[in-house]
PDB file of C-alpha atoms in Angstrom:
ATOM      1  CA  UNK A   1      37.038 129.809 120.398  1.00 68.00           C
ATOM      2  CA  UNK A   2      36.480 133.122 121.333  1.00 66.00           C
ATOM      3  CA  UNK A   3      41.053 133.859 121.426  1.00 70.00           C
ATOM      4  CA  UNK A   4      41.070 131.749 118.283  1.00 70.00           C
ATOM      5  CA  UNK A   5      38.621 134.359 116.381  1.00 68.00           C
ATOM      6  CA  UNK A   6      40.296 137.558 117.754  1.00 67.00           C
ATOM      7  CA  UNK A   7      43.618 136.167 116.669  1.00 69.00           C
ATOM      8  CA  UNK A   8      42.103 135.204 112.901  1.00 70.00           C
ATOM      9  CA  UNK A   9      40.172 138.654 112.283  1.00 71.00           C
ATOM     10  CA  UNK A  10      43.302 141.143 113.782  1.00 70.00           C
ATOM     11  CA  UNK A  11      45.797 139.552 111.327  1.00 74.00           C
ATOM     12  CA  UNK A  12      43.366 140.474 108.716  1.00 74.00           C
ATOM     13  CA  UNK A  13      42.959 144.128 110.410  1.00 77.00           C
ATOM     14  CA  UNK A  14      46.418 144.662 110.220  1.00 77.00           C
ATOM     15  CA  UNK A  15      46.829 144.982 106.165  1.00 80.00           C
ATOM     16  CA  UNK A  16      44.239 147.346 106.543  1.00 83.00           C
ATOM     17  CA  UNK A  17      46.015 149.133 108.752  1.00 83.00           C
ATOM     18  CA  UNK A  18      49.026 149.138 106.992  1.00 83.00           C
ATOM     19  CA  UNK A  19      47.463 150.405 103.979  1.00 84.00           C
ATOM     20  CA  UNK A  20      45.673 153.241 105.863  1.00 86.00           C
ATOM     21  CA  UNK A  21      48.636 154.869 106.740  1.00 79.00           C
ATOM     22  CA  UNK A  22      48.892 158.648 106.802  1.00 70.00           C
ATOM     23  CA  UNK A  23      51.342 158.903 103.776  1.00 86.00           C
ATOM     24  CA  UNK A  24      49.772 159.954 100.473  1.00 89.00           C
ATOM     25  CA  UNK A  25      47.101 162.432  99.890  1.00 91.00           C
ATOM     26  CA  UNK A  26      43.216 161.377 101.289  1.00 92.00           C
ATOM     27  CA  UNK A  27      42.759 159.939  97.667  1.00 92.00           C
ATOM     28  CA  UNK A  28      45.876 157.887  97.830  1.00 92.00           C
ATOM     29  CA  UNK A  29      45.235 156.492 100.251  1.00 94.00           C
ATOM     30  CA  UNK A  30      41.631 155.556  99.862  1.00 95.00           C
ATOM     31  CA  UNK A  31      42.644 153.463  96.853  1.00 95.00           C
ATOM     32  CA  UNK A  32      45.310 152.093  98.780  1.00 94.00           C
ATOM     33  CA  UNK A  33      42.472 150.735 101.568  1.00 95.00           C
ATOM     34  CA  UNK A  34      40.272 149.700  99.230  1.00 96.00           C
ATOM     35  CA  UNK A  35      42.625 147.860  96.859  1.00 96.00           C
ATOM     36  CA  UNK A  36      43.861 145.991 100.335  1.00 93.00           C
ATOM     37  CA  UNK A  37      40.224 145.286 101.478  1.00 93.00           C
ATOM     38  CA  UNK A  38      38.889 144.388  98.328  1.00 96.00           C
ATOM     39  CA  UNK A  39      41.735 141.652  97.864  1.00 94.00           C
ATOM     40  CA  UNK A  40      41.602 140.248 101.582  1.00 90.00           C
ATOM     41  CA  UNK A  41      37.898 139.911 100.985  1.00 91.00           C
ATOM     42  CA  UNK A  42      38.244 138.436  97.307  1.00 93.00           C
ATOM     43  CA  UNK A  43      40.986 135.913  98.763  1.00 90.00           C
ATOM     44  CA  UNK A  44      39.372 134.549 101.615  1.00 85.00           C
ATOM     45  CA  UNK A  45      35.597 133.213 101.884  1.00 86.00           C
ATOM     46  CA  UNK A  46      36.305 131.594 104.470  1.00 83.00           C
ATOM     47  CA  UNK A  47      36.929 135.038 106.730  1.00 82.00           C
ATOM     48  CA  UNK A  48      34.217 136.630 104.696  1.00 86.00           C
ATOM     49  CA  UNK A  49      31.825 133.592 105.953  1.00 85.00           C
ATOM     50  CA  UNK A  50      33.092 133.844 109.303  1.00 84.00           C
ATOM     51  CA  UNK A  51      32.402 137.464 109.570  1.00 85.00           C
ATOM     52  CA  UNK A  52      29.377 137.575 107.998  1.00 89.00           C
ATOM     53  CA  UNK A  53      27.992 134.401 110.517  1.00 88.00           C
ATOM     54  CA  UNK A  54      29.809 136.526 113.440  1.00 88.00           C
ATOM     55  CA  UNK A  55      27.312 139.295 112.003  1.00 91.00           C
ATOM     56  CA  UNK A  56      24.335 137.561 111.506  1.00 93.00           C
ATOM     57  CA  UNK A  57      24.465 135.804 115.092  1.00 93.00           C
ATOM     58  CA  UNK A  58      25.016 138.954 116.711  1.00 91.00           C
ATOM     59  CA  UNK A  59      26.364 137.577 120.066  1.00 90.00           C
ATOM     60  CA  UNK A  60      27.396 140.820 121.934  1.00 94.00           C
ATOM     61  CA  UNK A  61      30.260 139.103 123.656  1.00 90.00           C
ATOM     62  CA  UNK A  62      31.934 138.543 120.301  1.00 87.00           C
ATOM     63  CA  UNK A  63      30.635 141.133 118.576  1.00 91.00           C
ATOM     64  CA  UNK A  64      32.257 143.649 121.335  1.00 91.00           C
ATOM     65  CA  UNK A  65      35.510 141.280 121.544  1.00 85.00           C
ATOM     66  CA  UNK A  66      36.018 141.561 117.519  1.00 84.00           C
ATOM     67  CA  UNK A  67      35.335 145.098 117.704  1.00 88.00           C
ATOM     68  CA  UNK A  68      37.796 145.989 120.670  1.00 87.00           C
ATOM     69  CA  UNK A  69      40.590 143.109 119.642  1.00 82.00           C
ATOM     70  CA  UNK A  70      40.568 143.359 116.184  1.00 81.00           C
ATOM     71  CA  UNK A  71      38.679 146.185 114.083  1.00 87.00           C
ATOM     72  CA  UNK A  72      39.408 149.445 116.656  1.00 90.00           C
ATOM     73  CA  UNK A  73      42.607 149.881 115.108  1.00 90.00           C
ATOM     74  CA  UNK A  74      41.671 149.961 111.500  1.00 91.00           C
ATOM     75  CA  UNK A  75      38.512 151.594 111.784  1.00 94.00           C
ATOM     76  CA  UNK A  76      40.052 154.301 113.729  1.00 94.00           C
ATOM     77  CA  UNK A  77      42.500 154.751 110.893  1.00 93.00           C
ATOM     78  CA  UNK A  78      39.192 154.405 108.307  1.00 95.00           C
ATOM     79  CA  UNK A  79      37.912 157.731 110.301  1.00 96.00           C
ATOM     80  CA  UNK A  80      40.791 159.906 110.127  1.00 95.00           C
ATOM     81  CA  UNK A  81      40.467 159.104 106.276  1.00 95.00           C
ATOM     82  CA  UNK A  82      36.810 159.705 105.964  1.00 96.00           C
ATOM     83  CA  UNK A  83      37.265 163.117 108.181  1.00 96.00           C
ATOM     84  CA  UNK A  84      40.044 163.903 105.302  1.00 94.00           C
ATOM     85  CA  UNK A  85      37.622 162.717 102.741  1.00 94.00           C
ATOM     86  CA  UNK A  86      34.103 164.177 103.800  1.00 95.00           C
ATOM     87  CA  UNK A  87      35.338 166.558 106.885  1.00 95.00           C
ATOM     88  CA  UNK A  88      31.443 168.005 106.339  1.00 95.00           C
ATOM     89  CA  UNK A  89      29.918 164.241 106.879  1.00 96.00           C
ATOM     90  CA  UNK A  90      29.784 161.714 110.048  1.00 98.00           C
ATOM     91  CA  UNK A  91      33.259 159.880 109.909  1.00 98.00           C
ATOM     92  CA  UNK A  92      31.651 156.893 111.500  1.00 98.00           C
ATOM     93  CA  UNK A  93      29.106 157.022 108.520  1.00 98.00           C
ATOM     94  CA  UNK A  94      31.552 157.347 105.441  1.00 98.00           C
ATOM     95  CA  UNK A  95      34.006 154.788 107.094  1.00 97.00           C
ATOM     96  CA  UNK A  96      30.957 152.093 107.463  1.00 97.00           C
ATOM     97  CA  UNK A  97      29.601 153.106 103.924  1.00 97.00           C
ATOM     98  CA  UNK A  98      32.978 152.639 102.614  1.00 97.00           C
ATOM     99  CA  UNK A  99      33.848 149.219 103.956  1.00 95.00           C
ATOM    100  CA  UNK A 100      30.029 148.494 103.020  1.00 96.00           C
ATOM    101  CA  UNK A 101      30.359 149.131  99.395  1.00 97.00           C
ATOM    102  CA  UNK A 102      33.022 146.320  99.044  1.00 96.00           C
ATOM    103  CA  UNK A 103      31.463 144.063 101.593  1.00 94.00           C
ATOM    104  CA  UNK A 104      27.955 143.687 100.050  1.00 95.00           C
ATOM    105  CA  UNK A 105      29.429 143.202  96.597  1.00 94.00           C
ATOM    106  CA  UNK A 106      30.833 140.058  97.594  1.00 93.00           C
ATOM    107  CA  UNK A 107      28.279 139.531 100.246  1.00 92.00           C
ATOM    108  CA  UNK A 108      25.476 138.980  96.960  1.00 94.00           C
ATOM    109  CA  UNK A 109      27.940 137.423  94.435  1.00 93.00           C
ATOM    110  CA  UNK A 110      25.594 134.188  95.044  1.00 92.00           C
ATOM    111  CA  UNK A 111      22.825 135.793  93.724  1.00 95.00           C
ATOM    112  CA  UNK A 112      24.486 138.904  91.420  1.00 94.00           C
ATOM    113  CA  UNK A 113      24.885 135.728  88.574  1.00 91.00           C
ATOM    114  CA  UNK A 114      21.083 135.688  88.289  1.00 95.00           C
ATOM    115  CA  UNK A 115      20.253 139.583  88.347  1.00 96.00           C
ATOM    116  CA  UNK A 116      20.373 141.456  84.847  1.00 97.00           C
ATOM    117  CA  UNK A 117      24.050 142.953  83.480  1.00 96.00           C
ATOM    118  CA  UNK A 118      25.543 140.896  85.807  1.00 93.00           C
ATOM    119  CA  UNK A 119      29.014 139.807  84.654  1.00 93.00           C
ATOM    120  CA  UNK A 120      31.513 137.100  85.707  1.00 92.00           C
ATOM    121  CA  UNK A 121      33.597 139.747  85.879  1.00 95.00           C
ATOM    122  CA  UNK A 122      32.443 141.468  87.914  1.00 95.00           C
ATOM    123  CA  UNK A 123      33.835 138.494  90.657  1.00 94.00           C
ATOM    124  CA  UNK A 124      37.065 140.392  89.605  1.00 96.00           C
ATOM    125  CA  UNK A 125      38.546 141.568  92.677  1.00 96.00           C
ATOM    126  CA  UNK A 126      40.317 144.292  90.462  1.00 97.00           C
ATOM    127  CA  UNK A 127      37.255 145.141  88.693  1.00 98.00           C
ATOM    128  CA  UNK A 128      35.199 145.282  92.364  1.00 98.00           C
ATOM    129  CA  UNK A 129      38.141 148.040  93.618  1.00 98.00           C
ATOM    130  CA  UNK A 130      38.206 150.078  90.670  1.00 98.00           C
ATOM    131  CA  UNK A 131      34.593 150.656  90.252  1.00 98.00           C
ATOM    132  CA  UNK A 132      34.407 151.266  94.064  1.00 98.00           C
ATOM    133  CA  UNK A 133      37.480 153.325  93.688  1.00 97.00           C
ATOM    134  CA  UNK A 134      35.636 155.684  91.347  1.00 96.00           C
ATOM    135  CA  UNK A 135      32.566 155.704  92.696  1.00 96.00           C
ATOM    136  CA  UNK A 136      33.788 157.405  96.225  1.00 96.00           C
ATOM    137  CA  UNK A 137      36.075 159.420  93.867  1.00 94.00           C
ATOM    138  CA  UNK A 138      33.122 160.898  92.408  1.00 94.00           C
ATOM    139  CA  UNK A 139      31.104 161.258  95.291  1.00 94.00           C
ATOM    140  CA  UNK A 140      34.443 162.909  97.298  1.00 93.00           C
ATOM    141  CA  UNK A 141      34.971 165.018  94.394  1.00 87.00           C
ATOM    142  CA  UNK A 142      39.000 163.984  94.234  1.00 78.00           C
ATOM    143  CA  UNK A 143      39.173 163.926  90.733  1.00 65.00           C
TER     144      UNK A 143
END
């Protein structure tokens, strides 16, 4: 189980990677990530279900392997942009916060139906990375 799961998240992790690469400005490259993570996470529930229950269970042995076998590479990449990004802020901070912002949004889709303005649209994988997308903009200053 446990090669099985390290195998399944670290072919995600690489298209992160990939789109994390160090050509482009810090802005380019930050809608780059988050266009890639937004549509992994929009296109598969069933890796967003098996990370959130990989979360939620919190067994350290996995926990460690996932973070060692299959996010270390990514996340590491996720830094260097945050330190371009926010070189005044705690990498390890913006990089969560950024990967945060799209995870909860489809984390509380369940329940986003039933909450005021929200908008079937809003399920809109394009719609979820452009909003993000200018939110960090704004808070970055980039544009």
């Amino acid at each position: 189980y446990l090669a099985a799961m390290g195998h399944a998240f670290s072919d995600k992790a690489t298209g992160i990677t990939d789109a994390l690469q160090k050509d482009g400005t810090p802005a380019e490259r930050l809608e780059r990530f988050i266009d890639s993570f937004t549509k992994l996470m929009a296109s598969d529930p069933d890796f967003r279900a098996l990370l959130q229950r990989e979360l939620l269970d919190g067994d350290e042995t996995r926990l460690r392997l996932l973070a060692e076998q299959a996010f270390m590479e990514p996340f590491q990449a996720m830094m260097e942009l945050a330190r371009g990004l926010a070189p005044d802020c705690d990498a390890h901070m913006v990089a969560i916060s950024m990967a945060g912002l799209v995870l909860f949004h489809f984390e509380t889709a369940p329940v986003r139906q039933f909450l005021p303005g929200g908008a079937k649209r809003h399920n809109d994988p394009k719609v979820v990375a452009k909003h993000v997308i200018r939110l960090l903009d704004r808070a970055f200053r980039l544009t």
